[in-house]
Structure formats: C-alpha cells, structure tokens
Coordinates of C-alpha atoms in Angstrom, one line a residue:
M1 CA 14.9 -19.3 4.7
A2 CA 11.1 -19.0 4.8
V3 CA 9.1 -17.7 1.9
P4 CA 7.3 -14.5 2.7
S5 CA 3.9 -15.9 1.7
S6 CA 1.2 -17.6 3.8
V7 CA 0.2 -19.8 0.9
L8 CA 3.6 -21.3 0.2
K9 CA 6.2 -23.2 2.1
V10 CA 9.7 -24.5 1.4
E11 CA 10.2 -28.3 1.6
E12 CA 12.8 -30.8 0.8
I13 CA 11.5 -32.8 -2.2
Q14 CA 13.0 -36.2 -2.9
G15 CA 15.3 -36.2 -5.9
R16 CA 14.8 -32.4 -6.4
G17 CA 16.2 -30.7 -3.4
R18 CA 14.5 -27.7 -1.9
G19 CA 11.2 -26.7 -3.6
I20 CA 8.1 -24.7 -3.0
V21 CA 4.7 -26.4 -2.3
A22 CA 1.2 -25.0 -1.7
S23 CA 0.3 -24.7 1.9
Q24 CA -3.4 -24.4 0.9
P25 CA -5.4 -24.8 -2.3
L26 CA -4.4 -22.2 -4.9
K27 CA -6.6 -20.6 -7.6
A28 CA -5.9 -19.8 -11.2
G29 CA -4.4 -16.3 -11.5
Q30 CA -3.6 -16.0 -7.8
I31 CA -0.5 -14.0 -7.0
I32 CA 1.5 -16.3 -4.8
L33 CA 4.7 -14.3 -4.6
T34 CA 6.2 -10.9 -5.4
D35 CA 10.0 -10.9 -5.2
S36 CA 12.6 -8.1 -5.4
P37 CA 16.2 -8.6 -6.4
I38 CA 18.9 -8.4 -3.8
L39 CA 21.5 -7.9 -6.6
L40 CA 21.3 -6.7 -10.2
Y41 CA 24.0 -6.2 -12.8
P42 CA 23.6 -5.0 -16.4
V43 CA 24.2 -7.1 -19.5
S44 CA 27.0 -5.0 -21.0
P45 CA 30.7 -5.5 -21.7
F46 CA 33.5 -3.4 -20.1
T47 CA 33.6 -0.8 -22.9
P48 CA 32.9 2.9 -22.4
H49 CA 29.6 2.8 -20.7
S50 CA 26.5 4.7 -21.9
S51 CA 23.4 2.8 -21.1
S52 CA 20.0 3.3 -22.5
F53 CA 18.4 2.5 -19.2
C54 CA 18.8 3.6 -15.6
D55 CA 21.8 1.9 -13.9
H56 CA 19.8 1.5 -10.7
C57 CA 16.1 0.8 -11.4
F58 CA 16.7 -0.3 -15.0
K59 CA 13.9 1.8 -16.5
S60 CA 14.4 3.0 -20.0
L61 CA 15.9 6.5 -20.3
Q62 CA 14.3 7.1 -23.7
H63 CA 11.5 9.4 -22.4
Q64 CA 13.2 10.6 -19.2
S65 CA 13.8 14.3 -18.8
S66 CA 15.8 14.4 -15.6
I67 CA 18.7 12.1 -16.4
V68 CA 21.8 12.4 -14.1
S69 CA 25.2 10.8 -14.2
C70 CA 27.5 9.5 -11.5
P71 CA 29.4 12.6 -10.3
S72 CA 32.7 10.5 -10.1
C73 CA 32.9 8.4 -13.3
H74 CA 30.3 10.4 -15.3
Q75 CA 29.5 7.2 -17.2
Y76 CA 26.8 5.4 -15.3
R77 CA 23.4 7.2 -15.8
F78 CA 20.3 7.3 -13.7
C79 CA 16.7 8.4 -14.4
N80 CA 16.7 11.0 -11.7
S81 CA 18.5 12.2 -8.6
I82 CA 16.5 9.8 -6.4
C83 CA 17.8 6.8 -8.2
L84 CA 21.3 8.3 -8.2
S85 CA 21.2 8.8 -4.4
K86 CA 20.0 5.3 -3.8
A87 CA 22.6 3.8 -6.1
L88 CA 25.5 5.7 -4.4
G89 CA 24.5 4.0 -1.2
S90 CA 24.1 0.6 -2.6
S91 CA 24.7 -0.7 -6.2
H92 CA 27.0 2.1 -7.3
S93 CA 29.0 2.7 -4.1
T94 CA 32.4 4.4 -4.3
W95 CA 34.2 1.1 -4.4
V96 CA 32.0 -0.2 -7.2
C97 CA 32.5 3.0 -9.2
Q98 CA 36.3 2.8 -8.8
S99 CA 36.3 -1.0 -9.5
L100 CA 34.2 -0.7 -12.7
S101 CA 36.4 2.1 -14.0
Q102 CA 39.5 0.1 -13.3
L103 CA 38.2 -3.1 -15.0
Q104 CA 37.2 -1.0 -18.0
T105 CA 40.9 -0.4 -18.7
N106 CA 42.0 -4.0 -18.0
S107 CA 43.1 -5.2 -21.5
V108 CA 42.9 -8.8 -20.5
L109 CA 39.3 -8.7 -19.3
V110 CA 37.9 -6.6 -22.1
Q111 CA 39.1 -9.1 -24.7
Q112 CA 37.3 -12.0 -22.9
P113 CA 33.9 -13.2 -24.2
L114 CA 30.8 -11.3 -22.9
E115 CA 29.9 -14.2 -20.5
R116 CA 33.2 -13.8 -18.7
Q117 CA 32.9 -10.0 -18.5
L118 CA 29.4 -10.4 -17.0
Q119 CA 30.7 -12.8 -14.4
A120 CA 33.2 -10.1 -13.4
R121 CA 30.3 -7.6 -13.1
F122 CA 28.4 -10.1 -10.9
L123 CA 31.4 -10.6 -8.6
I124 CA 31.8 -6.8 -8.1
A125 CA 28.1 -6.6 -7.3
A126 CA 28.3 -9.6 -4.9
Y127 CA 31.3 -8.4 -3.0
N128 CA 29.8 -5.0 -2.8
L129 CA 26.6 -6.5 -1.3
A130 CA 28.7 -7.9 1.6
V131 CA 29.5 -4.3 2.5
T132 CA 26.2 -2.4 1.7
A133 CA 23.7 -5.1 2.8
P134 CA 25.4 -7.8 4.9
S135 CA 22.0 -9.6 5.6
N136 CA 21.3 -9.9 1.9
F137 CA 24.8 -11.2 1.3
Q138 CA 24.1 -14.0 3.8
I139 CA 20.9 -14.8 1.9
L140 CA 23.0 -15.0 -1.3
L141 CA 25.4 -17.4 0.4
S142 CA 22.5 -19.6 1.5
L143 CA 21.4 -20.2 -2.0
Q144 CA 22.2 -23.4 -4.0
G145 CA 25.7 -23.6 -5.5
S146 CA 29.0 -24.7 -4.0
H147 CA 32.6 -23.7 -5.0
D148 CA 34.4 -25.4 -7.8
N149 CA 37.8 -23.9 -8.5
D150 CA 37.6 -24.1 -12.3
D151 CA 39.6 -22.1 -14.8
A152 CA 36.9 -19.3 -14.9
A153 CA 37.0 -18.8 -11.1
Q154 CA 40.7 -18.7 -11.0
F155 CA 41.0 -16.3 -13.9
L156 CA 38.4 -13.9 -12.6
H157 CA 39.8 -14.1 -9.0
S158 CA 43.2 -13.1 -10.4
V159 CA 41.6 -10.2 -12.5
I160 CA 39.7 -8.6 -9.6
S161 CA 42.4 -9.2 -6.9
S162 CA 43.8 -5.7 -7.4
L163 CA 40.5 -4.2 -6.4
F164 CA 40.9 -5.5 -2.9
S165 CA 44.3 -3.9 -2.2
G166 CA 43.0 -1.4 0.4
S167 CA 39.8 0.5 -0.6
Y168 CA 37.6 -2.5 0.0
P169 CA 36.2 -2.4 3.6
R170 CA 36.1 -6.2 4.1
N171 CA 39.3 -7.5 2.6
E172 CA 39.2 -10.6 4.9
L173 CA 36.3 -11.9 2.8
F174 CA 38.2 -12.1 -0.4
S175 CA 39.3 -15.6 -1.3
L176 CA 39.3 -17.9 -4.3
Q177 CA 36.9 -20.3 -2.5
L178 CA 34.3 -17.5 -2.0
T179 CA 34.8 -16.2 -5.5
S180 CA 34.2 -19.7 -6.9
S181 CA 31.2 -20.3 -4.7
L182 CA 29.6 -16.9 -5.7
L183 CA 30.0 -17.8 -9.4
A184 CA 28.2 -21.1 -8.8
K185 CA 25.4 -19.3 -7.0
D186 CA 25.1 -16.9 -9.9
K187 CA 24.9 -19.7 -12.5
L188 CA 22.2 -21.6 -10.7
N189 CA 20.1 -18.8 -9.3
A190 CA 20.3 -15.7 -11.6
F191 CA 17.2 -14.6 -13.5
G192 CA 17.2 -12.6 -16.6
L193 CA 15.4 -9.2 -16.5
M194 CA 14.1 -9.0 -20.1
H195 CA 13.7 -6.1 -22.4
P196 CA 10.0 -5.5 -23.3
F197 CA 8.7 -7.7 -26.0
S198 CA 8.7 -6.8 -29.7
E199 CA 7.2 -8.8 -32.5
N200 CA 10.1 -7.8 -34.7
D201 CA 12.7 -9.1 -32.3
E202 CA 12.8 -12.9 -32.6
N203 CA 15.6 -13.1 -30.0
R204 CA 14.3 -11.1 -27.0
S205 CA 17.4 -9.7 -25.2
V206 CA 18.3 -9.5 -21.5
R207 CA 18.6 -6.1 -19.9
A208 CA 20.1 -7.3 -16.6
Y209 CA 20.6 -10.4 -14.5
G210 CA 19.5 -10.5 -10.9
I211 CA 19.3 -12.7 -7.8
Y212 CA 15.7 -13.1 -6.6
P213 CA 16.1 -15.0 -3.4
Y214 CA 12.6 -16.4 -3.0
A215 CA 11.9 -17.0 -6.7
S216 CA 15.1 -19.1 -6.8
F217 CA 13.4 -21.8 -4.7
F218 CA 11.0 -22.7 -7.5
N219 CA 12.0 -25.9 -9.3
H220 CA 11.6 -26.4 -13.0
D221 CA 8.9 -28.3 -14.8
C222 CA 8.4 -28.5 -18.6
L223 CA 4.6 -28.1 -18.0
P224 CA 4.6 -25.5 -15.2
N225 CA 1.6 -24.7 -12.9
A226 CA 2.8 -21.1 -12.3
C227 CA 4.6 -18.5 -14.3
R228 CA 6.7 -15.4 -13.7
F229 CA 5.6 -11.9 -14.8
D230 CA 7.8 -8.9 -14.9
Y231 CA 6.7 -5.4 -15.9
V232 CA 9.8 -3.7 -17.1
D233 CA 9.0 -0.2 -18.3
V234 CA 5.2 -0.9 -18.2
N235 CA 2.4 -1.1 -15.7
P236 CA 0.5 -4.3 -15.0
P237 CA -3.1 -4.6 -16.2
Y238 CA -4.4 -4.6 -12.7
H239 CA -4.0 -2.5 -9.6
A240 CA -0.6 -3.2 -8.0
D241 CA 0.6 -0.7 -5.4
G242 CA 4.3 -0.6 -4.7
L243 CA 5.5 -2.8 -7.6
N244 CA 9.0 -1.8 -8.7
N245 CA 10.3 -1.9 -12.2
T246 CA 12.5 -4.9 -11.4
D247 CA 10.1 -6.9 -9.3
F248 CA 8.9 -10.4 -10.3
V249 CA 5.3 -11.5 -9.8
I250 CA 4.6 -15.2 -9.7
R251 CA 1.0 -16.2 -10.6
M252 CA -0.8 -19.5 -10.8
I253 CA -1.6 -20.8 -14.3
H254 CA -4.4 -23.1 -13.1
D255 CA -5.8 -24.4 -9.8
V256 CA -3.7 -26.7 -7.7
P257 CA -4.5 -28.6 -4.4
Q258 CA -2.8 -28.1 -1.1
G259 CA 0.6 -30.0 -0.9
R260 CA 1.3 -29.8 -4.6
E261 CA 4.8 -28.6 -5.7
I262 CA 4.7 -25.2 -7.5
C263 CA 7.0 -25.1 -10.5
L264 CA 8.0 -22.6 -13.1
S265 CA 9.5 -23.3 -16.6
Y266 CA 13.0 -21.9 -16.8
F267 CA 12.5 -21.1 -20.5
P268 CA 9.7 -20.9 -23.1
V269 CA 7.5 -24.0 -23.0
N270 CA 7.6 -24.5 -26.8
E271 CA 11.2 -25.9 -26.8
N272 CA 11.5 -29.5 -27.9
Y273 CA 12.8 -32.3 -25.8
S274 CA 16.4 -32.3 -26.9
S275 CA 16.8 -28.5 -26.6
R276 CA 15.2 -28.5 -23.1
Q277 CA 17.5 -31.3 -21.9
K278 CA 20.6 -29.6 -23.3
R279 CA 19.8 -26.3 -21.6
L280 CA 18.9 -27.8 -18.3
L281 CA 22.1 -29.9 -18.2
E282 CA 24.4 -27.1 -19.3
D283 CA 22.9 -24.3 -17.3
Y284 CA 21.5 -26.0 -14.2
G285 CA 23.3 -29.3 -14.0
F286 CA 20.4 -31.7 -14.1
A287 CA 18.4 -33.9 -16.5
C288 CA 14.7 -33.4 -16.4
N289 CA 12.5 -36.5 -16.0
C290 CA 9.1 -34.7 -15.7
D291 CA 6.0 -36.3 -17.1
R292 CA 6.3 -34.4 -20.3
C293 CA 9.9 -35.3 -20.8
T294 CA 9.2 -39.0 -20.1
V295 CA 6.6 -38.9 -23.0
E296 CA 8.6 -36.8 -25.4
S297 CA 11.8 -38.9 -25.0
N298 CA 10.1 -41.5 -27.2
W299 CA 9.5 -39.0 -30.0
S300 CA 11.6 -38.7 -33.1
D301 CA 13.7 -35.5 -33.4
N302 CA 11.4 -34.0 -36.0
E303 CA 8.4 -34.1 -33.8
S304 CA 7.5 -31.0 -31.8
V305 CA 5.0 -29.4 -29.5
E306 CA 3.8 -27.1 -32.3
G307 CA 3.2 -30.1 -34.6
N308 CA 1.0 -31.8 -32.0
V309 CA -0.9 -28.6 -31.4
E310 CA -1.4 -27.9 -35.1
E311 CA -2.8 -31.4 -35.5
D312 CA -5.2 -30.8 -32.6
D313 CA -6.2 -27.4 -34.2
G314 CA -7.6 -29.3 -37.1
Q315 CA -10.0 -31.1 -34.8
E316 CA -13.1 -29.8 -33.1
V317 CA -12.2 -28.2 -29.8
M318 CA -14.6 -29.1 -27.0
V319 CA -15.7 -26.4 -24.6
M320 CA -15.2 -27.6 -21.0
D321 CA -17.3 -26.7 -18.0
D322 CA -15.5 -25.8 -14.7
D323 CA -15.5 -29.4 -13.4
E324 CA -14.1 -30.8 -16.6
E325 CA -11.4 -28.1 -16.8
E326 CA -10.4 -28.8 -13.2
E327 CA -10.1 -32.5 -14.0
Q328 CA -8.0 -31.7 -17.1
N329 CA -5.7 -29.5 -14.9
E330 CA -5.3 -32.4 -12.6
N331 CA -4.4 -34.7 -15.5
M332 CA -1.6 -32.4 -16.5
E333 CA 0.2 -33.1 -13.2
P334 CA 2.7 -35.9 -13.0
S335 CA 1.3 -39.4 -12.9
D336 CA 2.5 -43.0 -12.9
N337 CA 0.6 -43.9 -16.0
D338 CA 2.8 -42.6 -18.9
N339 CA 2.3 -43.7 -22.5
N340 CA 3.7 -42.9 -25.9
D341 CA 1.0 -40.4 -26.8
F342 CA 1.3 -36.7 -26.0
P343 CA -1.1 -36.2 -23.1
H344 CA -0.8 -32.4 -22.7
A345 CA -2.0 -30.8 -25.9
Y346 CA -4.6 -29.1 -23.8
F347 CA -2.0 -27.1 -22.0
F348 CA -0.6 -25.7 -25.2
L349 CA -4.0 -24.9 -26.7
K350 CA -5.1 -23.0 -23.6
Y351 CA -1.9 -21.7 -22.0
M352 CA 0.6 -20.9 -24.8
C353 CA 0.5 -17.5 -26.5
D354 CA 0.1 -17.6 -30.3
R355 CA 1.6 -14.2 -31.0
T356 CA 4.4 -14.1 -33.5
N357 CA 7.8 -14.7 -31.9
C358 CA 6.4 -14.8 -28.4
W359 CA 5.9 -18.3 -27.1
G360 CA 4.9 -17.0 -23.7
T361 CA 2.7 -18.6 -21.2
L362 CA -0.9 -17.4 -20.4
A363 CA -2.2 -17.1 -16.9
P364 CA -5.5 -15.6 -15.7
L365 CA -5.5 -12.1 -14.3
P366 CA -5.6 -12.1 -10.5
P367 CA -9.0 -12.9 -9.0
Q368 CA -11.2 -10.0 -7.8
G369 CA -12.3 -11.2 -4.4
D370 CA -13.8 -14.6 -4.8
A371 CA -14.5 -14.0 -8.5
L372 CA -12.0 -15.7 -10.8
S373 CA -11.0 -13.8 -14.0
N374 CA -11.7 -15.1 -17.4
V375 CA -9.1 -12.9 -19.0
M376 CA -5.7 -14.5 -19.7
E377 CA -2.4 -12.5 -19.8
C378 CA 0.7 -13.5 -21.6
N379 CA 3.8 -13.3 -19.4
V380 CA 6.0 -12.3 -22.3
C381 CA 4.2 -10.0 -24.7
G382 CA 1.4 -8.9 -22.3
K383 CA -1.4 -9.9 -24.7
L384 CA -4.8 -10.2 -23.1
K385 CA -7.2 -12.9 -24.2
R386 CA -10.7 -13.6 -23.0
D387 CA -11.8 -17.2 -23.5
D388 CA -11.3 -17.8 -27.3
D389 CA -11.5 -14.2 -28.2
D390 CA -8.5 -11.8 -28.2
V391 CA -9.0 -8.6 -26.2
N392 CA -7.9 -5.8 -28.4
I393 CA -6.3 -3.3 -26.0
D394 CA -3.2 -1.7 -27.4
D395 CA -0.8 -0.3 -24.9
K396 CA -3.0 -1.8 -22.2
R397 CA -0.2 -1.8 -19.7
Q398 CA 0.6 1.9 -20.2
D399 CA -2.2 3.2 -18.1
G400 CA -2.2 0.5 -15.5
V401 CA -6.0 0.3 -15.5
A402 CA -7.4 -3.1 -14.8
M403 CA -9.9 -4.6 -17.2
E404 CA -13.4 -5.3 -16.2
D405 CA -14.5 -8.9 -16.8

C-alpha cells in the first residue's frame, strides 16, 4: 500500500519491518501526511449509552443545539442530522445498531474488564467495515498483525457469534481465525483519539480508538523526528481546509535529509527507559534499541530525562545559528558512536513542552512558502512558543486564525 504523499515512501527496513522514509529532504514544520480513520470505536463499556460526544464525528455535544438520536435504538447520539445520515450508512448501520443493543444485554460481556468490552466494540466495527466499505476492510487486513487463537479471541468469538445468525450480510467471513487476526491488527495499529488537554487532568483520557492506515506505517523512536497532531473539538492555528475532527496531521519536528526514516514516538517522550521498554514490549511486541535506549540502558533506575534537563537548565544555554542547529539535529539521529553520557538533552530543551501535566512534543508551524516558521506548537496542549518566549494566545485554536511570524 503506497502512502498518499509525494514526499514519503514505504520501504522494508532491516530489523524493523515496513517503515516510512523521506523521498526528498524535509523541512521543520512541514506537513508530510494527513490521515483519516477507516474505523473508529468509542471508549465506553456496554452500559446504557449516553455519550457526551457525537457517535460519528466524535465532536463534543456540549454546545451543540441540533443533537439527534438514532431512530432505532434511541441511545447513540449525533451532533446533527448530517452526521446521523452518514452514520446510518456506515459506522452505525442497522446491523451495528442491533448488535450493540444485543451486546448491551449480554450479562457475560458486561462483567468483563473494559479492555475486553472495547475489543468487542472493535470487532463489531471491523466486521461492519467488510459490508459498508469492502476496500477499507481489505486495507485493514493488509496491516501488521496475524492471528493468534488466544483465550481473548476465543471468548470474544463465542460472545459475538449470535450476531451472525442471519442478519449479517457476509456470514461466510465470520471465523475464529479472522476474529483473532482482526484483534491482532487492532492491538498493533490502533491510535487513541484523545480528549482535549486540561492542566487539571494529569491522566488525559482517550475518547475513541481508530485505525489510521497510513499513519500505522510509522515506526517508533524514543527521539522522534516527526510528531502527530490532532485537533479534536478545536481548529488548528493555521489555515487547513477540509480537516475533519478525527483527522491526524503528521508534521516534521526538525529537518531531515532524503532517505532518512521518519519516526513517531508512540507515547510521551519524557517516559524513562524501563517504562518505555515495558510499554513497547507489552503493547507492540518489541524491545527498542534506538540510540537513546542504548544510552539510557546504562543509567540507574532513579535517573530520568527530566533530571538531565534540569541539570542542563542550570547551565548557560547557547544560542545556535541555523548551521549549528542543523548539525545538532543531525547529531540526534542514530549513530554508531554511543557512550554513557546522555547525548540528546538538546532535544528535550527545544522540543519538549514544559506546561504542567503536558509532556507533549513541540514542532514548528507549517512553513509559509519558502519561509520557515519560528513558532513552535505543542502536539498535546496546543501551546505556542516563539523561540524562548511563550506566545500568549488563549483559545488560539478556537478561531483557526494563523499567527503571523
């Protein structure tokens, strides 16, 4: 599957599987991909459903005046009749509506942990995709993840089997092997669509999970050169026609040359070595041996990224010119000359947000023509920062007006 971007290409990377590399030099702040989900499902258990957001576009319903409900189940709500109409032909088809209502009364499923109930939601969405958008279902099947008939797959297959007794249009598809394979693809490829940031919420919650087929090709690195932006319930601080509430925007953090692999971090970059390794192994099935992990594996457990940054904060910070900064960016890329010192403090001083409970990554706003922006945007809280000075624009995303440099 080719990436719909002239600046990227998918390649097999030794020891890492498929990955995305730059087909030409890329600039800091450059938008390299905008991706839409082929499947979304809400993070909610199978209890009587009354969501605070639209069950199609996932916008908040707090200030919506034209809310409508599903005419059949009367539980799932939509921000307007347009979203309802789209949902009835796709994500909330007649079969989905009936299936969700039936599972809500399944006493065995509703007593399961939330993770298991969300897997059931995913399976309903995935099998529905095979009917409403067969081409997207084939894309889903092409993603990484093979079947493993573990206890979870067998349990869930048994639970949902009654949903395929006659009303499902493609009963020939339903099998334990496919159910198991779909669950594996969900585990390895699903992205969380997050609620908007709040300083008072230390644990930012997930609104929905989605399969973003092209974004799923990005491999992980603990010092990424690109990061993901989503604009749930808000407008971006630059002109962006046609951007949907659930779309992802991938932007470059700093310049990279042609042929370099483009990587995201699958979680906040401030996590320590042991936490990162644990998450990657449990959630994605691999141990990371990136340049940063190679260095930090020699640290004691009580050393941290924040500790190193704080130590650097006590020293004079040198201002770099463009050539020096480009050289520093190059030095952050993997090399064969590792040592026991932390070589990447510059990344955390320049590219990690310092807002309370945020820990997001900063990337420049998109260039205007050939002119690079000197305004950095946090991909979590949306804070804007120009050089060393904070740009004080409250609610800067609400009007969608781009800042002038």
